[in-house]
Amino acid sequence: MRLHIHEAAKKLGTTPRAIRFYEEKGLLAPVKSPENGYRLYDEADLTRLRWIVALRDLGLPVAAIKEVLDEDPDDVRLLARLDEARQEIYREWINLSQALKSLDAVLSAGYVRRKLAIDDVAEAAGRIRDAAMLRDAWRDRMGYDRLAADYREQAVTEALRPYVDERAYEWTHAAIAQWLDPAADERGVDLGAGTGRLTARLSALGAQMTAVEQSAEMLSVLRELQPEVEAKLGNLLALPFQEPTFDFAVCSFALHSLDARQQLLAVEEIDRVLLKGGRLCLAGAAAINPGSPGVPPDIDVRPDRGCALFPIEADAIERQLISLGYNVIQPTAAKGIWLLFAVKRGG
Amino acid sequence: MRLHIHEAAKKLGTTPRAIRFYEEKGLLAPVKSPENGYRLYDEADLTRLRWIVALRDLGLPVAAIKEVLDEDPDDVRLLARLDEARQEIYREWINLSQALKSLDAVLSAGYVRRKLAIDDVAEAAGRIRDAAMLRDAWRDRMGYDRLAADYREQAVTEALRPYVDERAYEWTHAAIAQWLDPAADERGVDLGAGTGRLTARLSALGAQMTAVEQSAEMLSVLRELQPEVEAKLGNLLALPFQEPTFDFAVCSFALHSLDARQQLLAVEEIDRVLLKGGRLCLAGAAAINPGSPGVPPDIDVRPDRGCALFPIEADAIERQLISLGYNVIQPTAAKGIWLLFAVKRGG
DNA sequence: TTGCTCCTCACGTCACGTGAGGTGGC
DNA sequence: TTGCTCCTCACGTCACGTGAGGTGGC
């Protein structure tokens, strides 16, 4: 039984024009009746259409859906495509959320004072625009050199080698695990988890871990090694969570891939997903200074090439955390490692 | 000192093309140099441009900004315009939030089972699409007969008169206040507050009240009568809050303006902004049944005319609340009043 | 002939981005 | 002459909505 376009549209809760548009974009190709040229939709077409309509409703752009549909629907790669699309949607959602938050603040203040001052409004708007531009720029860079993702991850690790050897890694992870001392079933997130070495350690201590990692390759390794960990594609400037979710967060040597402003935005993002009373651990290499004589010449530290290696903005991060209402505990640094522990007040 | 377009753009963090676009839309009109036709921006132009850029960053559409700029910037009506724009942005934001939530759920389930089933995805997508369509339809109706807002509000009150007299109102409000028994500084919200009779009562008991009302006229009355109450333009299908915010919520005789599906969506929205452990009071007239002989012939109950009067879907609402994790307490009904008290578990 | 369903252009939406082709003064 | 800044069209983006004008079979 084959349906005409209006019947198909009605059945799927969409419109004939939308269906023709999907066809125009190459997402489906129904047969046409030889007698009158009408489009005829069979079972396979309708299933395809159901996918298209559902994924559109979930916010995927048509181009992304086309890629998704080209995969075998039973393949895990379909999930990876959706994961990528989710990143984009989160980026937009966070930008919109921040804009609304600022608009709320502007309006509340405005009603109290019975008028609006352009300086206040422009200042509030400027801050969120800067944040949005940082997020969007990050996205563009991601898209541009997605193919180099593995190389870049390797590059960061490689670049860190002179500063962070195996013993320093081990010492850092041990210090984090000791301070966090996760209780059973506490929820924790490892931001920039890589293949999940620290994630695994905290998971083994009983925490219910989530890993966020921007490299799909790394993430699939992590998924195989640690099926009990929830793994999400995402980056530090747009974390894929809507609400405060975690009892603790760790970010170990991942801030080096962000420049100064991005690091502060990342701290804001971490704060957004951390519960009140939550604990935070940041770790980095203390001695890195790109362009300084210490940096090996074969390491490319130019951000436009995507393998940047930035120093930790320790002071700015600490000030930021204090202004966000954290108690900051600066533990003893050792072995060239910068560590920061903090507790979010309230709760 | 007058700036050229590139200088102005750089100073304001925008682009020449954007500025020309705003001019094309009639938002500003700089003088042009008589010698070479270059646009010249003076102080007044730059201030106007600052407003435009800031409000764009906050998410206002250009058409709305045009209206805002036509108001005296010191006038309170400017705030009212922004309030209207905020409603639209909240509607979009909520739709996007729900879509992301569904996408997260779909992906989580997908990774657990290692594959996606179209039936599951389509079901999740269908639910949020229906909700989004209800919200958008509500918006359209609001826009269509905004001018009739006062009449309509009056109409609902008028229509209720045969069922809810002064004593019944008083009894209902007393019952709600008694059950809520707000502690000092507890945060409460009155949804569909009208001119704020119940809001005032709860505020007088020490609660820190917020009023949500869709009629700007009503709201300005409320603001004058009760400056201590935070008053927000908004409707029951898209509440203007981003997070769980309130220790209790009341919705008194406002559900009658919503049809069956809208009432359930409103309950979802209320749940979204209520803290764990929060209390909820819903009130309505028990006996209303549009089209029944009891409804006076001069009351228009057709929803397409914007002055609908719908019966409370008591059973469906109760089931919905239970499925959302509420303990429902059905108090003794009296005087033809339907009352529902509920407590959100957790917290 | 009217009414119905389908068809194919093709323009409109929203807020610009991105050239293309041209001008005026150093 | 080159380089710079500005100008005015005008098309592209994204996912369709909305006619306009026409067809085929009852």
XYZ file of C-alpha atoms (C1' of nucleotides) in Angstrom:
746
model
C 0.000 0.000 0.000
C 1.414 3.302 -1.066
C 0.415 6.672 0.275
C 0.028 9.982 -1.478
C 1.959 12.903 -0.090
C -0.895 14.422 1.883
C -1.715 11.088 3.478
C 1.905 10.527 4.385
C 2.201 14.025 5.802
C -0.894 13.629 7.918
C 0.211 10.254 9.215
C 3.587 11.624 10.267
C 2.383 14.952 11.581
C 4.148 17.084 9.025
C 3.301 18.927 5.787
C 3.582 18.076 2.088
C 5.890 21.028 1.575
C 8.257 19.769 4.261
C 8.345 16.311 2.689
C 9.120 17.763 -0.745
C 11.833 19.845 0.851
C 13.467 16.753 2.347
C 13.328 15.132 -1.068
C 14.903 18.202 -2.648
C 17.740 17.906 -0.144
C 18.261 14.276 -1.083
C 16.962 12.644 2.102
C 14.479 10.437 0.307
C 13.345 9.543 -3.194
C 9.862 8.083 -3.506
C 8.674 6.570 -6.781
C 6.342 8.654 -8.861
C 3.179 7.270 -10.391
C 3.750 6.859 -14.139
C 0.224 7.955 -14.942
C -0.011 11.267 -13.115
C 3.393 11.944 -11.601
C 2.134 11.753 -8.013
C 4.675 10.758 -5.376
C 4.005 7.369 -3.802
C 5.371 6.489 -0.367
C 5.899 2.847 0.537
C 6.773 1.346 3.914
C 10.499 2.012 3.544
C 9.853 5.640 2.578
C 7.572 6.099 5.551
C 10.124 4.669 7.967
C 12.724 7.006 6.554
C 10.297 9.874 6.912
C 9.585 8.927 10.506
C 13.305 9.175 11.232
C 13.520 12.522 9.501
C 10.541 14.022 11.296
C 11.602 12.697 14.689
C 15.168 13.924 14.364
C 13.986 17.312 13.145
C 11.774 17.567 16.219
C 14.780 16.732 18.366
C 16.563 19.696 16.822
C 18.892 18.129 14.256
C 19.523 20.127 11.087
C 18.560 18.506 7.809
C 22.176 18.127 6.704
C 22.978 16.196 9.883
C 19.957 13.977 9.374
C 21.145 13.185 5.886
C 24.409 11.934 7.323
C 22.625 10.002 10.018
C 20.367 8.293 7.491
C 23.330 7.300 5.372
C 24.523 5.145 8.264
C 23.124 1.718 8.908
C 20.337 2.423 11.417
C 21.573 -0.425 13.615
C 25.137 0.807 13.581
C 26.661 2.473 16.612
C 28.005 5.144 14.288
C 24.493 6.522 14.051
C 24.731 7.245 17.755
C 28.019 9.033 17.212
C 26.402 11.270 14.594
C 23.625 12.143 16.997
C 26.214 12.883 19.649
C 27.874 15.406 17.371
C 24.564 17.057 16.596
C 23.817 17.230 20.297
C 26.968 19.241 20.874
C 25.768 21.896 18.472
C 22.348 22.057 20.051
C 23.865 22.395 23.509
C 25.995 25.246 22.309
C 22.948 27.096 21.057
C 20.961 26.236 24.152
C 23.640 27.556 26.479
C 23.952 30.784 24.518
C 20.191 31.230 24.683
C 20.085 30.361 28.377
C 22.695 32.968 29.182
C 20.943 35.591 27.108
C 17.695 34.919 28.943
C 19.437 35.063 32.284
C 20.860 38.470 31.401
C 17.523 39.655 30.085
C 15.903 38.588 33.354
C 18.506 40.459 35.360
C 18.164 43.574 33.209
C 14.387 43.546 33.544
C 14.397 42.901 37.289
C 16.782 45.755 37.880
C 14.787 47.897 35.485
C 11.511 47.399 37.327
C 13.131 48.175 40.641
C 14.587 51.459 39.384
C 11.651 52.180 37.066
C 14.017 52.796 34.162
C 16.788 51.246 32.127
C 20.299 52.585 31.687
C 21.997 51.784 28.412
C 25.314 51.305 30.187
C 23.948 48.525 32.347
C 22.153 46.831 29.476
C 25.149 47.063 27.167
C 27.445 45.681 29.820
C 25.226 42.669 30.500
C 24.777 42.046 26.789
C 28.473 42.432 26.068
C 29.467 39.764 28.532
C 27.162 37.131 27.126
C 28.063 38.054 23.573
C 31.723 37.506 24.315
C 30.956 34.136 25.827
C 28.806 33.181 22.850
C 31.537 34.221 20.441
C 34.106 32.139 22.282
C 31.826 29.117 22.107
C 31.068 29.657 18.446
C 34.714 30.195 17.581
C 35.569 26.969 19.353
C 32.935 25.189 17.311
C 34.336 26.550 14.087
C 37.809 25.386 14.963
C 36.460 21.964 15.881
C 34.717 21.684 12.567
C 37.673 22.914 10.629
C 40.164 20.406 11.826
C 37.984 17.603 13.007
C 40.158 15.190 11.063
C 43.143 16.295 13.051
C 41.408 15.657 16.341
C 43.459 12.626 17.212
C 46.652 14.216 16.239
C 45.807 17.239 18.306
C 44.973 15.249 21.387
C 48.203 13.401 20.987
C 49.941 16.698 20.479
C 48.730 18.101 23.781
C 49.820 14.992 25.631
C 53.062 14.994 23.740
C 53.629 18.661 24.451
C 53.053 18.060 28.141
C 55.633 15.288 28.314
C 58.572 17.514 29.246
C 56.585 18.848 32.175
C 54.460 15.930 33.251
C 56.005 12.508 33.390
C 54.364 9.294 34.451
C 55.162 9.781 38.123
C 53.716 13.297 38.102
C 50.509 12.022 36.488
C 50.230 9.312 39.064
C 50.930 11.706 41.909
C 48.299 14.143 40.609
C 45.612 11.526 40.215
C 46.364 10.120 43.634
C 46.136 13.560 45.224
C 42.812 14.223 43.498
C 41.382 10.865 44.493
C 42.501 11.317 48.062
C 41.036 14.775 48.446
C 37.782 13.909 46.702
C 37.359 10.669 48.642
C 34.108 9.954 46.778
C 31.291 8.315 48.676
C 29.475 5.428 47.035
C 26.948 6.608 44.425
C 28.174 10.142 44.439
C 27.969 11.547 40.941
C 31.161 12.864 39.436
C 32.249 14.194 36.069
C 35.653 14.029 34.425
C 35.975 16.935 32.006
C 38.307 16.361 29.114
C 38.571 12.745 30.151
C 40.694 11.511 27.263
C 40.677 7.730 27.382
C 39.524 7.854 30.969
C 42.450 7.026 33.196
C 41.315 9.311 36.021
C 37.692 8.474 35.335
C 38.420 4.823 35.911
C 40.245 5.521 39.149
C 37.335 7.497 40.585
C 34.839 4.995 39.280
C 36.741 2.228 41.042
C 36.368 4.156 44.285
C 32.589 3.842 43.970
C 31.643 7.122 42.313
C 29.078 7.121 39.553
C 31.165 8.723 36.826
C 30.394 10.656 33.675
C 33.152 11.417 31.187
C 33.093 14.393 28.834
C 35.527 14.341 25.960
C 35.626 16.240 22.692
C 37.333 13.565 20.645
C 34.925 10.932 19.405
C 37.825 8.518 18.930
C 38.985 8.864 22.519
C 35.422 8.540 23.664
C 34.853 5.271 21.888
C 38.008 3.869 23.457
C 36.737 5.024 26.843
C 33.359 3.420 26.204
C 34.964 0.097 25.446
C 37.307 0.163 28.397
C 34.706 1.351 30.878
C 31.143 0.458 29.987
C 29.957 1.478 33.469
C 30.907 5.114 32.837
C 28.487 7.421 31.038
C 30.462 8.959 28.198
C 29.378 12.128 26.443
C 30.835 14.012 23.537
C 31.249 17.615 24.566
C 33.689 20.398 25.108
C 34.614 22.500 28.094
C 32.896 25.645 26.807
C 29.499 24.000 26.365
C 29.005 21.099 28.715
C 26.221 18.730 27.665
C 24.110 19.017 30.822
C 21.114 21.193 31.513
C 21.140 21.348 35.285
C 23.498 21.135 38.236
C 24.094 17.408 38.279
C 27.367 16.473 39.943
C 28.690 16.123 43.463
C 32.165 16.683 42.133
C 34.013 17.615 38.965
C 37.594 17.042 37.898
C 39.468 18.587 35.020
C 42.943 17.179 34.724
C 45.426 18.713 32.258
C 42.601 19.653 29.900
C 42.645 23.401 30.541
C 45.922 23.608 28.618
C 43.986 23.420 25.377
C 42.147 26.649 26.255
C 43.410 30.214 26.180
C 42.977 32.614 29.084
C 39.427 33.756 28.323
C 38.317 30.273 27.424
C 39.623 28.927 30.716
C 37.448 31.379 32.635
C 34.439 30.476 30.536
C 35.146 26.804 31.224
C 35.129 27.525 34.944
C 31.722 29.155 34.543
C 30.498 26.080 32.727
C 31.796 23.748 35.409
C 30.044 25.849 38.012
C 26.831 25.554 36.039
C 26.745 21.759 36.262
C 28.063 21.386 39.820
C 25.593 20.943 42.680
C 25.724 23.235 45.687
C 28.243 21.844 48.127
C 29.990 20.172 45.205
C 33.750 19.710 45.047
C 36.034 20.700 42.224
C 39.563 19.635 41.321
C 41.608 21.295 38.624
C 45.048 20.109 37.618
C 47.645 21.385 35.184
C 51.344 21.729 34.580
C 52.676 24.710 36.477
C 55.649 25.587 34.304
C 54.228 25.834 30.825
C 54.665 29.105 29.035
C 54.335 28.895 25.274
C 57.001 30.809 23.459
C 59.284 30.499 26.445
C 62.634 28.803 25.896
C 61.438 25.782 27.866
C 58.962 24.726 25.230
C 60.446 22.224 22.788
C 60.695 23.643 19.278
C 58.859 20.746 17.659
C 55.702 21.550 19.587
C 53.357 23.858 17.752
C 51.821 26.235 20.220
C 49.973 28.400 17.728
C 46.262 28.311 18.535
C 45.247 28.766 14.911
C 46.755 25.431 14.083
C 44.634 23.689 16.649
C 47.422 22.229 18.757
C 47.845 25.074 21.157
C 49.352 24.583 24.577
C 48.373 27.332 26.970
C 49.536 28.095 30.477
C 47.078 27.800 33.334
C 45.655 31.166 34.380
C 45.911 30.171 37.999
C 45.253 33.540 39.633
C 42.378 34.505 37.374
C 40.747 31.119 37.870
C 41.035 31.390 41.620
C 39.520 34.874 41.647
C 36.732 33.678 39.401
C 35.926 30.770 41.691
C 35.877 33.009 44.744
C 33.517 35.430 43.020
C 31.272 32.489 42.121
C 31.073 31.560 45.783
C 33.649 28.841 46.215
C 35.954 28.118 49.095
C 39.282 27.597 47.416
C 41.880 25.302 48.937
C 45.248 25.647 47.329
C 47.057 22.432 48.069
C 50.813 22.142 48.137
C 52.097 22.060 44.607
C 54.710 19.469 43.827
C 56.560 17.943 40.909
C 55.702 20.942 38.734
C 51.986 20.270 39.030
C 49.405 22.987 39.628
C 46.470 21.755 41.668
C 43.369 23.567 42.814
C 40.673 22.195 45.082
C 37.470 24.104 45.744
C 34.085 23.633 47.372
C 30.937 25.322 46.123
C 29.104 26.969 48.973
C 25.440 26.401 49.731
C 23.547 23.142 49.787
C 32.972 63.968 16.158
C 31.336 61.678 13.705
C 32.373 58.154 12.969
C 32.459 56.250 9.725
C 30.612 52.981 9.578
C 33.613 50.738 10.130
C 34.706 52.763 13.132
C 31.220 52.663 14.588
C 30.979 48.931 13.990
C 34.297 48.247 15.635
C 33.456 50.397 18.624
C 30.172 48.588 19.163
C 31.382 45.112 18.387
C 29.286 44.569 15.305
C 29.715 44.731 11.521
C 29.061 47.393 8.869
C 26.630 45.093 7.147
C 24.614 44.674 10.340
C 24.447 48.431 10.834
C 23.267 48.977 7.273
C 20.681 46.273 7.831
C 19.305 48.075 10.889
C 19.123 51.245 8.839
C 17.294 49.415 6.077
C 14.755 48.261 8.647
C 14.254 51.821 9.818
C 15.950 51.580 13.211
C 18.289 54.483 12.594
C 19.077 57.111 9.972
C 22.560 58.638 10.084
C 23.387 61.666 7.996
C 25.428 61.074 4.870
C 28.436 63.123 3.965
C 27.474 65.433 1.084
C 30.869 65.041 -0.553
C 31.201 61.263 -0.765
C 27.957 59.805 0.512
C 29.619 58.118 3.486
C 27.400 57.494 6.524
C 28.344 59.583 9.562
C 27.382 58.492 13.066
C 27.090 61.075 15.825
C 26.625 60.533 19.555
C 22.869 60.080 19.313
C 23.282 57.524 16.515
C 25.867 55.637 18.532
C 23.628 55.499 21.591
C 20.813 54.202 19.465
C 23.185 51.625 17.999
C 24.315 50.561 21.445
C 20.704 49.864 22.346
C 20.183 47.918 19.150
C 23.306 45.792 19.551
C 22.665 45.103 23.233
C 19.047 44.118 22.724
C 19.978 41.908 19.774
C 22.495 40.150 21.987
C 19.792 39.646 24.574
C 17.734 37.876 21.923
C 15.195 40.487 20.841
C 14.156 40.421 17.191
C 14.801 43.559 15.161
C 11.097 44.331 14.822
C 10.709 44.287 18.606
C 13.732 46.544 19.011
C 12.178 49.018 16.614
C 9.135 49.209 18.848
C 11.291 49.494 21.940
C 13.288 52.360 20.452
C 10.133 54.211 19.517
C 9.339 54.473 23.212
C 10.908 57.095 25.386
C 13.945 55.278 26.824
C 13.080 56.526 30.297
C 9.503 55.371 30.060
C 8.282 52.314 31.911
C 6.580 51.214 28.714
C 9.993 50.294 27.393
C 10.142 47.723 30.161
C 6.764 46.388 29.131
C 8.003 45.906 25.577
C 11.001 43.994 26.818
C 8.708 41.894 28.978
C 6.715 40.894 25.925
C 9.852 39.991 24.029
C 11.029 37.929 26.971
C 7.895 35.823 26.782
C 8.725 34.856 23.218
C 12.286 33.981 24.080
C 11.162 31.849 26.989
C 8.793 29.980 24.729
C 11.635 29.161 22.357
C 13.986 28.343 25.181
C 11.554 25.916 26.764
C 10.913 24.183 23.462
C 14.651 23.839 22.929
C 15.215 22.639 26.485
C 12.625 19.911 26.106
C 14.050 18.829 22.779
C 17.505 18.540 24.304
C 16.140 16.603 27.245
C 14.525 14.139 24.876
C 17.649 13.914 22.764
C 19.671 13.160 25.889
C 17.243 10.446 26.904
C 17.248 8.927 23.422
C 21.034 8.893 23.286
C 21.466 7.493 26.781
C 19.062 4.668 26.059
C 20.721 4.170 22.702
C 24.191 3.732 24.135
C 22.918 1.265 26.723
C 21.216 -0.898 24.098
C 23.854 -0.216 21.432
C 21.153 0.694 18.921
C 18.237 3.019 18.335
C 14.665 1.962 17.663
C 12.639 4.309 15.495
C 9.543 3.676 17.608
C 11.242 4.976 20.744
C 12.758 7.976 19.020
C 9.515 8.892 17.276
C 7.571 8.612 20.509
C 9.948 10.893 22.400
C 9.999 13.374 19.543
C 6.234 13.302 19.155
C 5.622 14.251 22.752
C 7.837 17.304 22.675
C 6.503 18.356 19.293
C 2.963 18.296 20.636
C 4.017 20.410 23.596
C 5.826 22.853 21.342
C 2.804 23.125 19.080
C 0.542 23.848 22.030
C 2.891 26.591 23.188
C 3.186 28.080 19.728
C -0.541 27.956 19.138
C -1.074 29.756 22.431
C 1.380 32.404 21.330
C -0.453 32.889 18.049
C -3.751 33.339 19.831
C -2.181 35.796 22.232
C -0.833 37.841 19.374
C -4.056 37.712 17.442
C -6.281 39.151 20.072
C -3.869 40.982 22.305
C -6.177 43.953 22.156
C -8.962 41.884 23.579
C -6.880 40.758 26.522
C -8.726 42.794 29.060
C -12.074 41.833 27.751
C -11.061 38.208 27.795
C -9.797 38.306 31.330
C -12.988 39.990 32.327
C -14.868 37.366 30.371
C -13.358 34.485 32.308
C -14.120 36.148 35.605
C -17.563 37.040 34.355
C -18.147 33.509 33.135
C -17.149 32.131 36.498
C -19.590 34.322 38.377
C -22.507 31.859 38.323
C -20.253 29.231 39.888
C -17.933 31.208 42.110
C -19.344 33.993 44.194
C -17.500 36.239 46.584
C -17.885 33.878 49.516
C -16.547 30.966 47.489
C -13.510 32.993 46.444
C -12.865 33.972 50.010
C -13.284 30.401 51.237
C -10.896 29.106 48.558
C -8.194 31.634 49.305
C -8.513 31.022 53.029
C -8.214 27.273 52.523
C -5.129 27.704 50.336
C -3.472 30.106 52.772
C -4.207 27.817 55.679
C -2.791 24.716 54.025
C 0.270 26.482 52.640
C 1.001 28.239 55.931
C 4.029 29.940 54.355
C 7.110 30.432 56.477
C 8.807 33.804 56.398
C 10.972 34.256 53.299
C 9.636 31.188 51.585
C 9.413 31.843 47.882
C 6.013 31.387 46.283
C 4.512 31.974 42.869
C 0.946 32.853 41.955
C 0.271 31.630 38.435
C -2.373 33.558 36.537
C -2.400 36.087 39.343
C -4.800 38.590 37.791
C -4.635 41.746 39.858
C -3.080 39.806 42.685
C -5.720 39.243 45.349
C -4.346 35.848 46.405
C -0.783 37.049 45.860
C -1.344 39.845 48.350
C -2.803 37.491 50.911
C 0.187 35.161 50.760
C 2.607 38.059 50.691
C 0.999 39.434 53.852
C 1.678 36.097 55.535
C 5.389 36.676 54.993
C 6.039 34.765 51.784
C 8.280 36.293 49.153
C 5.850 36.271 46.251
C 6.199 36.307 42.488
C 3.164 36.859 40.301
C 2.849 35.564 36.753
C 0.108 37.023 34.618
C -0.416 37.103 30.867
C -2.274 40.395 30.728
C 0.066 43.378 30.792
C -2.806 45.577 31.982
C -3.566 43.369 34.960
C 0.121 43.176 35.698
C 0.590 46.923 35.849
C -2.330 47.182 38.264
C -0.710 44.473 40.360
C 2.620 46.280 40.285
C 1.030 49.452 41.571
C -0.958 47.781 44.301
C 1.899 45.544 45.468
C 5.347 46.899 44.771
C 6.875 44.257 47.052
C 5.752 41.460 44.730
C 7.882 40.521 41.737
C 5.559 40.627 38.753
C 6.330 38.866 35.484
C 4.505 38.729 32.212
C 4.088 35.116 31.236
C 1.644 32.374 30.519
C 1.006 28.997 32.046
C 2.473 27.046 29.121
C 5.848 28.800 29.209
C 6.701 30.060 32.656
C 9.424 32.721 32.700
C 11.871 30.888 34.977
C 14.848 28.775 34.065
C 15.252 26.659 37.186
C 13.255 25.225 40.055
C 12.781 28.361 42.105
C 9.741 28.172 44.383
C 8.842 26.593 47.695
C 5.213 26.680 46.674
C 2.995 27.492 43.724
C -0.664 28.421 43.544
C -2.921 28.538 40.504
C -6.330 29.783 41.377
C -9.144 29.674 38.781
C -6.634 30.209 35.974
C -6.710 26.684 34.561
C -10.207 27.396 33.220
C -8.641 29.311 30.342
C -6.814 26.160 29.192
C -8.185 23.123 27.427
C -7.502 19.571 28.562
C -4.106 19.138 26.915
C -2.983 22.614 27.840
C -3.853 21.983 31.481
C -1.564 18.961 31.568
C 1.220 20.935 29.926
C 0.703 23.684 32.500
C 1.129 21.119 35.269
C 4.417 20.052 33.687
C 5.529 23.663 33.622
C 4.603 24.209 37.252
C 6.577 21.106 38.149
C 9.552 22.497 36.270
C 9.779 25.619 38.434
C 8.893 24.031 41.788
C 11.668 22.992 44.147
C 11.825 19.477 45.508
C 9.670 19.304 48.595
C 7.629 22.192 47.203
C 3.885 22.542 47.743
C 1.265 23.082 45.092
C -2.312 24.364 45.294
C -4.704 24.286 42.372
C -8.203 25.702 42.544
C -11.098 25.796 40.118
C -14.858 25.680 39.836
C -16.061 22.115 40.052
C -19.273 22.366 38.092
C -18.307 24.046 34.856
C -19.053 22.197 31.666
C -19.117 24.371 28.572
C -22.001 23.587 26.301
C -24.007 22.233 29.198
C -27.322 23.886 29.993
C -25.824 25.461 33.082
C -23.611 27.833 31.151
C -25.297 31.202 30.588
C -25.974 31.843 26.889
C -24.188 35.192 26.853
C -20.875 33.576 27.740
C -18.825 32.624 24.744
C -17.123 29.348 25.434
C -15.625 28.806 21.989
C -11.862 28.551 22.324
C -11.220 30.034 18.889
C -12.716 33.281 20.045
C -10.257 33.547 22.863
C -12.721 33.627 25.727
C -13.002 29.948 26.356
C -14.099 28.551 29.676
C -12.952 24.997 30.153
C -13.742 22.469 32.852
C -10.945 21.318 35.122
C -9.510 17.952 34.101
C -9.317 16.892 37.716
C -8.589 13.190 37.244
C -6.006 13.658 34.517
C -4.212 16.342 36.515
C -4.106 14.132 39.573
C -2.703 11.192 37.607
C -0.147 13.499 36.012
C 1.009 14.795 39.360
C 1.340 11.296 40.772
C 3.408 10.210 37.789
C 5.623 13.269 38.316
C 6.293 12.156 41.865
C 3.827 14.157 43.938
C 1.906 13.196 47.016
C -1.589 14.399 46.239
C -3.918 15.477 49.016
C -7.475 15.904 47.845
C -9.078 18.207 50.371
C -12.797 18.262 51.005
C -14.483 20.141 48.205
C -17.080 22.667 49.213
C -19.176 25.443 47.736
C -18.683 24.031 44.247
C -14.950 24.568 44.460
C -12.385 22.026 43.251
C -9.193 22.127 45.261
C -6.039 20.096 44.937
C -3.062 20.179 47.261
C 0.133 18.310 46.449
C 3.707 17.979 47.685
C 6.630 17.304 45.390
C 8.738 14.450 46.721
C 12.468 14.674 47.232
C 14.434 17.504 48.733
C -18.366 22.648 -15.391
C -16.994 22.209 -10.473
C -14.167 20.242 -6.928
C -10.355 17.627 -5.471
C -5.524 16.242 -5.284
C -1.494 16.568 -6.934
C 2.356 19.034 -9.604
C 6.255 22.724 -10.385
C 8.133 27.145 -9.977
C 9.115 30.964 -7.164
C 8.977 34.461 -3.731
C 8.866 35.474 1.422
C 10.706 34.760 6.153
C 14.941 36.318 9.569
C 19.324 38.638 10.280
C 22.602 39.243 8.358
C 27.432 37.145 5.472
C 29.667 37.455 1.342
C 31.177 38.807 -2.845
C 30.763 41.832 -7.241
C 31.473 45.995 -9.301
C 32.176 50.891 -8.709
C 33.621 55.572 -6.494
C 36.601 59.340 -4.223
C 40.792 61.021 -2.254
C 45.624 60.089 -0.930
C 48.857 53.527 -10.620
C 48.021 51.198 -6.134
C 45.651 50.861 -1.828
C 42.106 52.155 1.200
C 37.383 53.076 2.617
C 33.196 53.556 1.483
C 28.997 52.759 -1.630
C 24.906 49.898 -3.794
C 22.946 45.849 -5.562
C 22.158 41.114 -5.081
C 22.545 36.342 -4.023
C 23.185 32.790 -0.205
C 21.902 30.850 4.349
C 18.011 27.578 6.894
C 13.699 25.082 6.769
C 10.198 25.476 5.200
C 5.148 28.641 4.405
C 2.456 30.461 1.002
C 0.458 31.465 -3.086
C 0.316 31.200 -8.429
C -0.752 28.721 -12.258
C -1.514 24.229 -14.246
C -2.872 19.054 -14.674
C -5.720 14.596 -14.447
C -9.715 12.042 -13.212
C -14.326 11.994 -11.042
